[in-house]
Coordinates of N, CA and C in Angstrom, one line a residue:
Chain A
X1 N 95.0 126.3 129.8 CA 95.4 125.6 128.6 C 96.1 124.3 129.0
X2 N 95.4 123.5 127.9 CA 96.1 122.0 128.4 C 97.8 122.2 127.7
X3 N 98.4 121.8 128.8 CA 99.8 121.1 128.3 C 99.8 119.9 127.3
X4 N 99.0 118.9 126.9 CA 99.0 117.9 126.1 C 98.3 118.4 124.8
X5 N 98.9 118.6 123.7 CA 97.8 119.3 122.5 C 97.7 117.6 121.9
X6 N 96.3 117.8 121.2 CA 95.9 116.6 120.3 C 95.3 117.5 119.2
X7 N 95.6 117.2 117.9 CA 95.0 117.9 116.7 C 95.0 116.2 116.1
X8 N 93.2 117.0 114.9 CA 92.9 117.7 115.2 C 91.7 117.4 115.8
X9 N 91.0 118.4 116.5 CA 89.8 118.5 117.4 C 88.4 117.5 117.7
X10 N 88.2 118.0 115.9 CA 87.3 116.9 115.4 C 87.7 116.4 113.4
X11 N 87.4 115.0 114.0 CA 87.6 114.3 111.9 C 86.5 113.2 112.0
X12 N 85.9 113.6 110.6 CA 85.2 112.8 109.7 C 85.8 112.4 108.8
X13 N 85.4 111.0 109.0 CA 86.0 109.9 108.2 C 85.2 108.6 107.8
X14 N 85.5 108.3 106.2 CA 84.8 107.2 105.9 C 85.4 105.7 106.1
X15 N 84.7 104.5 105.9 CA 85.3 103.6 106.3 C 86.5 102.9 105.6
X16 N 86.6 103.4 104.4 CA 87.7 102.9 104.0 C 89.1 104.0 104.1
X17 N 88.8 105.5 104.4 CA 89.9 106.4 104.8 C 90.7 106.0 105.6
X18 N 92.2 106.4 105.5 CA 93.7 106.7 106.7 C 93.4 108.1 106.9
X19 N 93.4 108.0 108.2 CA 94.0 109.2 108.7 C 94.5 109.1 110.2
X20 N 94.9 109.9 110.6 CA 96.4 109.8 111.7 C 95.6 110.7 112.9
X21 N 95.6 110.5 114.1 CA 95.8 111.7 115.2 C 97.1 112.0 115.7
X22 N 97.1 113.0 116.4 CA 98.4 113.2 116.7 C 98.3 113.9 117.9
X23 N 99.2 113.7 118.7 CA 99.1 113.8 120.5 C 101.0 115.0 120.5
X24 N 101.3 115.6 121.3 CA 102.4 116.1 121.6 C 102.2 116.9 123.4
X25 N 103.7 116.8 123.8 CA 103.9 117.2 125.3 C 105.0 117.2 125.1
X26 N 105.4 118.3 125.9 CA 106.6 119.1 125.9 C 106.7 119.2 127.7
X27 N 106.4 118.0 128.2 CA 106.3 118.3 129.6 C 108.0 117.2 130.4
X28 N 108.5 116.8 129.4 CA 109.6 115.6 130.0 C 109.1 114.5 130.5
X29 N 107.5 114.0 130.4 CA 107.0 112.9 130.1 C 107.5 111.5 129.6
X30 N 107.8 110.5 130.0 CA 107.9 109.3 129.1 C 107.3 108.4 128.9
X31 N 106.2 108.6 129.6 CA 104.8 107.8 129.6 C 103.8 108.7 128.7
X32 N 103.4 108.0 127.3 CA 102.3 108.5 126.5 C 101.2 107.6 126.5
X33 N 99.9 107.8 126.4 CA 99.2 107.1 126.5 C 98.1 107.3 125.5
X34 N 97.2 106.5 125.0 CA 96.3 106.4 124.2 C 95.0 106.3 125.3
X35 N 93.7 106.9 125.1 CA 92.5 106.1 125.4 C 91.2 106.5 124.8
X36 N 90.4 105.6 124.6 CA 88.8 106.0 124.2 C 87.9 106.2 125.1
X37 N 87.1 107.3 124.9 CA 86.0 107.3 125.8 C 84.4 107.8 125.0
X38 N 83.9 106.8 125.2 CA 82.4 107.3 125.0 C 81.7 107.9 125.5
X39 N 80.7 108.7 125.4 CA 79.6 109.6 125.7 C 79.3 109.0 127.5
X40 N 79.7 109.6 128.4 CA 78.9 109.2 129.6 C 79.8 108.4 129.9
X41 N 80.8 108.1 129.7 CA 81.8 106.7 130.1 C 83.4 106.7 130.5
X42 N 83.6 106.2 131.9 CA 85.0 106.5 131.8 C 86.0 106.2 130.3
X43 N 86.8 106.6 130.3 CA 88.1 106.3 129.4 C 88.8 105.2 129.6
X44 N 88.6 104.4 128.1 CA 89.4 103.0 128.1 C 90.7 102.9 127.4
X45 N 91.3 102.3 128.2 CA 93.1 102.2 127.8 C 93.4 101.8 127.1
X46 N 94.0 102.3 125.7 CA 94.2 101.0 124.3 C 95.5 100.6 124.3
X47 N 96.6 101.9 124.1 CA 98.0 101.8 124.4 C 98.7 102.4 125.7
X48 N 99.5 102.3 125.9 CA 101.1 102.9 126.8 C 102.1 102.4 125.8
X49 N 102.9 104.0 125.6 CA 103.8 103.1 125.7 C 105.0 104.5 127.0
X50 N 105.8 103.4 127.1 CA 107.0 103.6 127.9 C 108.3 104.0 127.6
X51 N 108.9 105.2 127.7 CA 110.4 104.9 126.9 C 110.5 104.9 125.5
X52 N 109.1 105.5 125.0 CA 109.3 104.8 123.6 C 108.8 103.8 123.0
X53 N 108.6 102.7 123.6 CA 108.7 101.3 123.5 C 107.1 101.4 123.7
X54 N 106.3 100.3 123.2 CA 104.7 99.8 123.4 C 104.8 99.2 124.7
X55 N 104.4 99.3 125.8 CA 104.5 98.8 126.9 C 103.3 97.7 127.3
X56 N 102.0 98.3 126.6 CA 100.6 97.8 126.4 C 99.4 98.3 125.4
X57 N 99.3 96.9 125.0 CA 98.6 97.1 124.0 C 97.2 96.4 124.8
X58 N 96.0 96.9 124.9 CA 94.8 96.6 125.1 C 93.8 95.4 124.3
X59 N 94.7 94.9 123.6 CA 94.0 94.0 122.9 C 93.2 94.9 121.2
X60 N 93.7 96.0 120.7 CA 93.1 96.9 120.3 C 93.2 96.1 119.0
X61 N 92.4 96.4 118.1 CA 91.9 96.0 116.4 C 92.9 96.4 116.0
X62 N 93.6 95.9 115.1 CA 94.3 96.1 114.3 C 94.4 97.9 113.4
X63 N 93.0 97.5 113.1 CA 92.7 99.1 112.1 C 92.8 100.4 113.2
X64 N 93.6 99.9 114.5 CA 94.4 101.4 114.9 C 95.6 100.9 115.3
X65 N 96.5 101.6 114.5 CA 98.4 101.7 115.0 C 98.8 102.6 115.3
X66 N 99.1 102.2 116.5 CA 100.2 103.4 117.3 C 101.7 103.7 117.0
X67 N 102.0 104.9 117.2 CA 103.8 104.9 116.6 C 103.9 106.3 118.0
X68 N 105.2 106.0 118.0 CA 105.7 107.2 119.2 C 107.1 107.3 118.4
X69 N 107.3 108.5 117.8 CA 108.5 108.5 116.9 C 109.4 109.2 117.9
X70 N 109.0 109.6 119.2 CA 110.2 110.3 119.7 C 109.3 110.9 121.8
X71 N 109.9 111.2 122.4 CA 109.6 111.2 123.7 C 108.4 112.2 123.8
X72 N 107.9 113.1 122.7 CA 107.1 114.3 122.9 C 105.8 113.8 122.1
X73 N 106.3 113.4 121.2 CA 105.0 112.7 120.1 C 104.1 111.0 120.0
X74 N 103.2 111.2 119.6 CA 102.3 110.2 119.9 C 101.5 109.9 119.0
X75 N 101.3 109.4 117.9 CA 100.1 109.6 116.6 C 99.6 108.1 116.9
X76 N 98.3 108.2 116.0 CA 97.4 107.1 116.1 C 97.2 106.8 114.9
X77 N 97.5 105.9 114.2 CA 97.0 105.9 112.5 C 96.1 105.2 112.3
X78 N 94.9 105.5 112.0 CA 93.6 104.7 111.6 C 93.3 104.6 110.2
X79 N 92.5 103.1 110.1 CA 92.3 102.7 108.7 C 91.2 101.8 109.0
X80 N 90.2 101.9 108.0 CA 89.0 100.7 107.9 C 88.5 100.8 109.0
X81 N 88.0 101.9 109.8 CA 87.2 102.2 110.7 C 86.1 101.8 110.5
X82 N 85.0 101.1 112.1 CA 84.2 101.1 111.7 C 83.0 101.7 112.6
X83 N 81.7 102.5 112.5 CA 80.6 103.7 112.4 C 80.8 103.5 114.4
X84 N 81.1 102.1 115.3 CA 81.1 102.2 116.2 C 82.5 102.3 116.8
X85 N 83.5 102.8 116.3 CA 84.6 103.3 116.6 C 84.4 105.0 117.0
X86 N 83.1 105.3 116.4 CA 83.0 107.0 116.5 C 83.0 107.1 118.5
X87 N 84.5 108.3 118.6 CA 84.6 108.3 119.8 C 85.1 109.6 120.5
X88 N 85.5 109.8 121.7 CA 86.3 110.9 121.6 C 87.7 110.3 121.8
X89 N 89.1 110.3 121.6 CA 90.2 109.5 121.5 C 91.1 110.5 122.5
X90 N 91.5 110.1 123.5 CA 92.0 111.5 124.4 C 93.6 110.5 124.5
X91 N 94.7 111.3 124.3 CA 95.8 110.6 124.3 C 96.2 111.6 125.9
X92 N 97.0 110.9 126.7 CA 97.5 111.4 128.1 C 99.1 111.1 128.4
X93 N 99.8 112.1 129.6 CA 101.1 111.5 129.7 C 101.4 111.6 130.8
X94 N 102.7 111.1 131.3 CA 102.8 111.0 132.7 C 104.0 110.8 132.9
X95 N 104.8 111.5 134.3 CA 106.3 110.9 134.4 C 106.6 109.8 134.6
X96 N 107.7 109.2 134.6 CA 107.9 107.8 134.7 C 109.0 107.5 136.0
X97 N 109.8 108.7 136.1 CA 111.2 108.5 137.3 C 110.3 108.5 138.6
X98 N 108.7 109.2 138.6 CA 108.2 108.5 140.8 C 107.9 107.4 140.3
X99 N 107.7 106.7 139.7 CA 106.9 105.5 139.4 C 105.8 105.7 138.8
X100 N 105.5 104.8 137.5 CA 104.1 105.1 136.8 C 102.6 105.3 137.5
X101 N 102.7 104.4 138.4 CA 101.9 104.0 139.3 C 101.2 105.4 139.9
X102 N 102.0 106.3 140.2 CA 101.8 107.1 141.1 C 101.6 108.6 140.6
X103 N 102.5 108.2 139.2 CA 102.6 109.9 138.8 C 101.1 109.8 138.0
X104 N 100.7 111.0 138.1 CA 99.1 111.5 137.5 C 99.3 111.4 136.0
X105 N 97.9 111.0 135.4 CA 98.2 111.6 133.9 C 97.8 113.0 133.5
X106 N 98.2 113.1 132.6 CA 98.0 114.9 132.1 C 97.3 114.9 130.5
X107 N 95.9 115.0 130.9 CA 95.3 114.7 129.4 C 95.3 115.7 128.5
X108 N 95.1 115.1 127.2 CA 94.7 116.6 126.4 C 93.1 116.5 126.4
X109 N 93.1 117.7 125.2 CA 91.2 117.9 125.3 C 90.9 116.8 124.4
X110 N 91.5 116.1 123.6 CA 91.0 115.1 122.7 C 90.6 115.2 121.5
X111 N 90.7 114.2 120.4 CA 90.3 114.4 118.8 C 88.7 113.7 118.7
X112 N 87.5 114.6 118.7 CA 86.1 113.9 118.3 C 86.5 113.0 117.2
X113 N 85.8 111.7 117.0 CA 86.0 111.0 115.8 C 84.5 110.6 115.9
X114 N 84.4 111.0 114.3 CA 83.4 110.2 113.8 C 83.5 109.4 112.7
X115 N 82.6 108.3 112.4 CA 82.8 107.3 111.5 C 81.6 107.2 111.1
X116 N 81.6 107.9 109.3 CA 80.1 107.5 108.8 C 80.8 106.2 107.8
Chain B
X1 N 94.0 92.8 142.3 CA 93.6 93.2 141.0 C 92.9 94.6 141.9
X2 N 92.6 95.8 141.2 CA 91.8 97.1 141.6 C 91.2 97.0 140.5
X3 N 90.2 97.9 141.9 CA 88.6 98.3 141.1 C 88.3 100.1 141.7
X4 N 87.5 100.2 141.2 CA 86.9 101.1 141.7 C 85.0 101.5 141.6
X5 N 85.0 102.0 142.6 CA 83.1 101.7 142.6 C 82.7 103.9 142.9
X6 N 81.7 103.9 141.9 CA 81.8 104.9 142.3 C 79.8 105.3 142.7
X7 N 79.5 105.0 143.7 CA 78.0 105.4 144.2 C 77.2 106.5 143.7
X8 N 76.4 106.6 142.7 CA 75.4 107.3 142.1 C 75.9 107.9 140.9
X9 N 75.4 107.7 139.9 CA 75.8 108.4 138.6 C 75.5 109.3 138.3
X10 N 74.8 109.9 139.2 CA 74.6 111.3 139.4 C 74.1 111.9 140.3
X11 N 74.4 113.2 140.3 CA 74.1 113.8 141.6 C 73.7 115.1 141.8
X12 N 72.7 115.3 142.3 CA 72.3 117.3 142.6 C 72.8 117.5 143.6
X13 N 72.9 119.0 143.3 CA 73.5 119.6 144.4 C 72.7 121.2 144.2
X14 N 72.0 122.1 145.6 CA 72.2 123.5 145.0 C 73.7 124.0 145.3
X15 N 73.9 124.9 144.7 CA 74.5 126.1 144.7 C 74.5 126.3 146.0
X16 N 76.1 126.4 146.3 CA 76.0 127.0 148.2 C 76.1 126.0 149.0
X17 N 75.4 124.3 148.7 CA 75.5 123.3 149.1 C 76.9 122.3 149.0
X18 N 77.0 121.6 150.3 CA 77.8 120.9 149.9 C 77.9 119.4 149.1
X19 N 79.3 119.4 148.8 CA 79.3 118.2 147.3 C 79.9 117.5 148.3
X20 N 79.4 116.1 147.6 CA 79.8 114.6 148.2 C 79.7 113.9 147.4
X21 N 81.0 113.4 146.6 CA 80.7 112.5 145.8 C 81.6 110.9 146.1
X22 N 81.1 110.0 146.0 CA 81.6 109.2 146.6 C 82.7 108.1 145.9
X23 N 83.8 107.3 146.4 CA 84.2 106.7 145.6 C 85.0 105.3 146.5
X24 N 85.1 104.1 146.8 CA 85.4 103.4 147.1 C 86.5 102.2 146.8
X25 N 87.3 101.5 146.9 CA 88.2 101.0 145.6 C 88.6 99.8 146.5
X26 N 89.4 98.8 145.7 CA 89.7 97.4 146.1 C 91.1 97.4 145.4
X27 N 91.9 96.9 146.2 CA 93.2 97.1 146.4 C 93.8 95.6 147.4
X28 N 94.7 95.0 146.5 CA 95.3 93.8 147.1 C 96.5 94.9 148.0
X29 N 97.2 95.8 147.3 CA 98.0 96.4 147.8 C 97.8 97.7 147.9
X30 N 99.5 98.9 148.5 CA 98.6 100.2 148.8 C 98.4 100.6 147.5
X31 N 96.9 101.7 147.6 CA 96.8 102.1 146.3 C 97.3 103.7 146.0
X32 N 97.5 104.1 145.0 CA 97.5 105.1 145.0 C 95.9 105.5 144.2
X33 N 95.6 106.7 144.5 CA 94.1 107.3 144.4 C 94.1 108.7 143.5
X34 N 93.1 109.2 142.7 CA 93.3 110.0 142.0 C 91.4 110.4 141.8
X35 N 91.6 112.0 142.0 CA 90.1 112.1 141.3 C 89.9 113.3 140.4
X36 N 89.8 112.8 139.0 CA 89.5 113.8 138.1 C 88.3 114.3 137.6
X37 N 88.4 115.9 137.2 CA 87.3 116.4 136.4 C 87.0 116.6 134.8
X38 N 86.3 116.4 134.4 CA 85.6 116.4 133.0 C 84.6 117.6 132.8
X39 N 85.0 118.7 131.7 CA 83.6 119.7 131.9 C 83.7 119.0 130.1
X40 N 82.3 119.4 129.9 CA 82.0 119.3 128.3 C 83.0 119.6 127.1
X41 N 83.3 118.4 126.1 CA 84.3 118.6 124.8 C 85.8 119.1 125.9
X42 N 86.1 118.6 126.8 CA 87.5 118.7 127.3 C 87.8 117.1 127.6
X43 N 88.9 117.2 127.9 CA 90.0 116.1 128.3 C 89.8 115.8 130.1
X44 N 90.3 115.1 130.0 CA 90.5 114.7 132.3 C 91.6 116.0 132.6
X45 N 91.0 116.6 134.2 CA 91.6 117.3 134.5 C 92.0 116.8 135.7
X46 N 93.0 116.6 136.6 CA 93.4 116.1 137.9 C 92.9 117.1 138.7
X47 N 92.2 116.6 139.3 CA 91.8 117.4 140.7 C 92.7 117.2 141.7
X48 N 92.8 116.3 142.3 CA 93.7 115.9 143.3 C 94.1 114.1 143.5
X49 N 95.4 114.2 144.2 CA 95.6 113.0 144.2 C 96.4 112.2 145.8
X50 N 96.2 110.9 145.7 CA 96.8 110.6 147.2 C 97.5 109.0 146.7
X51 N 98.9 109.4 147.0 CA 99.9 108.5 147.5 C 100.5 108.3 148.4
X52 N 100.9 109.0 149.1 CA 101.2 108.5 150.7 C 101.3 109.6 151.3
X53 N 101.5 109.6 153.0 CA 101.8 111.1 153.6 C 100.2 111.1 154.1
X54 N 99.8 112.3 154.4 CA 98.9 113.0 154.9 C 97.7 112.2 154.2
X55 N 96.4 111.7 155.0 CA 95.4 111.2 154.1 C 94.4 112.2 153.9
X56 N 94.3 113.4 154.5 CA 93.7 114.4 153.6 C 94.0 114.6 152.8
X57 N 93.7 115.0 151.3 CA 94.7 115.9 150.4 C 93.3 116.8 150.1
X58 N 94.2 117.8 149.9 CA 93.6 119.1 149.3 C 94.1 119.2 147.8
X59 N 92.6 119.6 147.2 CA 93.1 119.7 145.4 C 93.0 121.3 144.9
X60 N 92.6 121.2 143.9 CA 92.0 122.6 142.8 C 90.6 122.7 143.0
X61 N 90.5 124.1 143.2 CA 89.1 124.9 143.0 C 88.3 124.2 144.3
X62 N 89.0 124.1 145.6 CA 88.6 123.7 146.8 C 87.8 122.5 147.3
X63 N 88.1 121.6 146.6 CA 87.8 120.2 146.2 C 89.0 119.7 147.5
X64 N 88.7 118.9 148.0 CA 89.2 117.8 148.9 C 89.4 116.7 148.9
X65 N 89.6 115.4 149.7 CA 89.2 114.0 149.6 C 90.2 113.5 151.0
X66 N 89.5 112.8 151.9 CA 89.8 111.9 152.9 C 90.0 110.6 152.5
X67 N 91.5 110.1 152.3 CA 91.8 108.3 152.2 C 91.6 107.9 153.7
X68 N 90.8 106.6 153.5 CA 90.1 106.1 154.8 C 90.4 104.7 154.3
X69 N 91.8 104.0 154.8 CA 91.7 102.7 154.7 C 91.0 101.6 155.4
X70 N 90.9 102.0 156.6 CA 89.9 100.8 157.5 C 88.0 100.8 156.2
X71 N 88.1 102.2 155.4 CA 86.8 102.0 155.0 C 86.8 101.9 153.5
X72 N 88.2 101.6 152.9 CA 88.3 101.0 151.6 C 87.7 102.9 150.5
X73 N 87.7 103.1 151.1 CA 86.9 105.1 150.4 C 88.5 106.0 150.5
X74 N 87.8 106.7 149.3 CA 88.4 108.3 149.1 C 87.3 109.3 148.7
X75 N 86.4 109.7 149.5 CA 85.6 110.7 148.9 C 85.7 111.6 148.5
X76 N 85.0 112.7 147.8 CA 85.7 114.1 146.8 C 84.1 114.6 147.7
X77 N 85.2 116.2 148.2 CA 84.5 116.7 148.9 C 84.8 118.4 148.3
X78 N 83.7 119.1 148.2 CA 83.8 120.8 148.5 C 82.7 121.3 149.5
X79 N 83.1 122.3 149.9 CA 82.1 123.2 151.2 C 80.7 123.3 150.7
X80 N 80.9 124.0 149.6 CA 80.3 125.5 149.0 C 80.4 124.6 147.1
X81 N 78.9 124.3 146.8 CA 79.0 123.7 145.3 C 79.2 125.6 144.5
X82 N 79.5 125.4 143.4 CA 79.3 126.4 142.7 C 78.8 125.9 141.2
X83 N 78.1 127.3 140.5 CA 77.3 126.5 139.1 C 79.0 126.1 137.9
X84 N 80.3 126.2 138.3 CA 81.0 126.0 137.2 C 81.6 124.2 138.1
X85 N 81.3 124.0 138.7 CA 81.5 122.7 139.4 C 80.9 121.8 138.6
X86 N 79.6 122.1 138.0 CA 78.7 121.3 137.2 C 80.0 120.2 136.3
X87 N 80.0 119.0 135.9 CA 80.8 118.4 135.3 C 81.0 116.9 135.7
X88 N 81.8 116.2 135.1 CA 81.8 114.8 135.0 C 82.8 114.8 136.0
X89 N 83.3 113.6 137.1 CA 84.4 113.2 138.3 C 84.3 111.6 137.8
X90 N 85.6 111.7 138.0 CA 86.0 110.4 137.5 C 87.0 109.5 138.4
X91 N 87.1 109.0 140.2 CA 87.3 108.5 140.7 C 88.7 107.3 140.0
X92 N 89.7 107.0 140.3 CA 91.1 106.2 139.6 C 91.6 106.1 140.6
X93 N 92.2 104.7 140.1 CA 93.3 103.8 141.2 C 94.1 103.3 140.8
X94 N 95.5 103.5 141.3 CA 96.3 102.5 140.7 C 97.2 101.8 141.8
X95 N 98.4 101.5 141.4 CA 99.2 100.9 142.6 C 100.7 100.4 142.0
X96 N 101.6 99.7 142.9 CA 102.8 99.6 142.5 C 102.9 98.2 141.8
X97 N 101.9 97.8 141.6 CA 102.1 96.1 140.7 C 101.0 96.1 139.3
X98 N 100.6 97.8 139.2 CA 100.0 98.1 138.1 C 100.7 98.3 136.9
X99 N 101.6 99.1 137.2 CA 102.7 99.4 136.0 C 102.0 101.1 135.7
X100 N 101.7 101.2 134.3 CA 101.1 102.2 133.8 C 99.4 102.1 133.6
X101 N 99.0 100.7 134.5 CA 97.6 100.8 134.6 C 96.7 101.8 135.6
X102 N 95.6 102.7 134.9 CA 94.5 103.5 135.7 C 93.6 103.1 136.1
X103 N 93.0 102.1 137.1 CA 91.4 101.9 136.7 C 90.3 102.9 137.0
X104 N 89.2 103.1 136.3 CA 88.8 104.2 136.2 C 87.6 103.5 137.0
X105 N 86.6 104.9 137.8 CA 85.0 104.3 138.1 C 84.6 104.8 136.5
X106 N 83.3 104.4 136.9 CA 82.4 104.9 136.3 C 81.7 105.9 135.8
X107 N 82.1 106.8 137.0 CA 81.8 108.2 136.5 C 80.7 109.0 137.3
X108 N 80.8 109.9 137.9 CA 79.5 110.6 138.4 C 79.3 112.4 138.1
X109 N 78.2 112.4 137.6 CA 77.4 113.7 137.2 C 76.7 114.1 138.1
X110 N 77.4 115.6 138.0 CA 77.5 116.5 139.3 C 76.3 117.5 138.4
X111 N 75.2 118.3 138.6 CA 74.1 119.0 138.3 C 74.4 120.0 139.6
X112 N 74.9 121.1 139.4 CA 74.5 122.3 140.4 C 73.0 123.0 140.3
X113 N 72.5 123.3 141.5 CA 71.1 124.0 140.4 C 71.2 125.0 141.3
X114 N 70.8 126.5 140.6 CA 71.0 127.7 140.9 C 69.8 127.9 142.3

């Protein structure tokens, strides 16, 4: 079992719907992280954040906002998605006291998105 | 800046055979190295990882990797493939002027055949 849960699993969504993912670790992590990954393709980085704080932002579209309301939690809020946003969204974490650099990330299984 | 290159996007193997999958990286400074697994509708699993000390590391499910700096490589190695091996390897680098950056390869598809 993964230690990083992401609910939920899989969501369908139209383009003008909100809806939120949500990432949690209970591991004393303080590195959360966001990423997308496509079919066949490594995982691309959208956020970090650090401490809480947005550390990096990826240059990501507006119509996804990230919020980290506390050291364990991690949501994604999506809006005005569009059909090539459909992805799998895997949020990951990692300690921060060896150095980010060094400590591993710890993924969850990920939320399928689709966007009709 | 790091990179990582990862040689063949896919790969057979039988059953009983050994795995070789390869991975090479570019690094102004030391890197640290990381090689994960992907099986279908899951998340990245750490197989194993190398930051300093010993440049063999030994991982999960008898997976290996030799850091070879004179040859710029960390290959991911097992003896003995098995059919639950089948899965995505995902080669990663980072370093100490990265921050919280991973760079990922590309990706290589492992096919066991019975």
């Amino acid at each position: 079992d993964t230690e990083v849960t992401q609910t939920p699993k899989h969501l369908v969504m139209g383009m003008t719907n909100k809806k939120s993912l949500k990432c949690e670790q209970h591991m004393g992590h303080r590195a959360m992280y966001w990423y997308k990954q496509k079919a066949k393709k490594p995982p691309e980085l959208m956020f970090v954040y650090s401490y809480e704080k947005l550390s990096i932002n990826e240059s990501v579209p507006s119509r996804f906002s990230p919020e980290c309301p506390n050291s364990s939690l991690l949501n994604l809020h999506l809006h005005a998605l569009q059909p090539e946003d459909s992805a799998l969204y895997l949020c990951a974490s990692s300690q921060e006291w060896e150095g980010p650099y060094n400590s591993p990330l710890h993924f969850g299984n990920g939320t399928r998105l689709t966007v009709t | 800046a790091q990179s990582v290159t990862q040689l063949g996007s896919h790969v057979s193997v039988s059953e009983g055979a050994l795995v070789l999958l390869r991975c090479n990286y570019s690094s102004s400074v030391p890197p640290y190295l990381f090689w994960y697994v992907q099986y279908p509708n899951q998340g990245l699993q750490l197989l194993l990882k190398y930051t300093t000390g010993a440049t063999l590391v030994k991982g999960i499910n008898g997976f290996e990797a030799e850091f070879k700096k004179s040859e710029t490589s960390f290959h991911l190695t097992k003896p003995s493939a098995h059919m639950s091996d089948a899965a995505e390897y995902f080669c990663a680098v980072s370093s100490s002027n990265t921050g919280n950056q991973f760079y990922f390869g590309t990706g290589t598809s492992l096919t066991v055949i019975p």
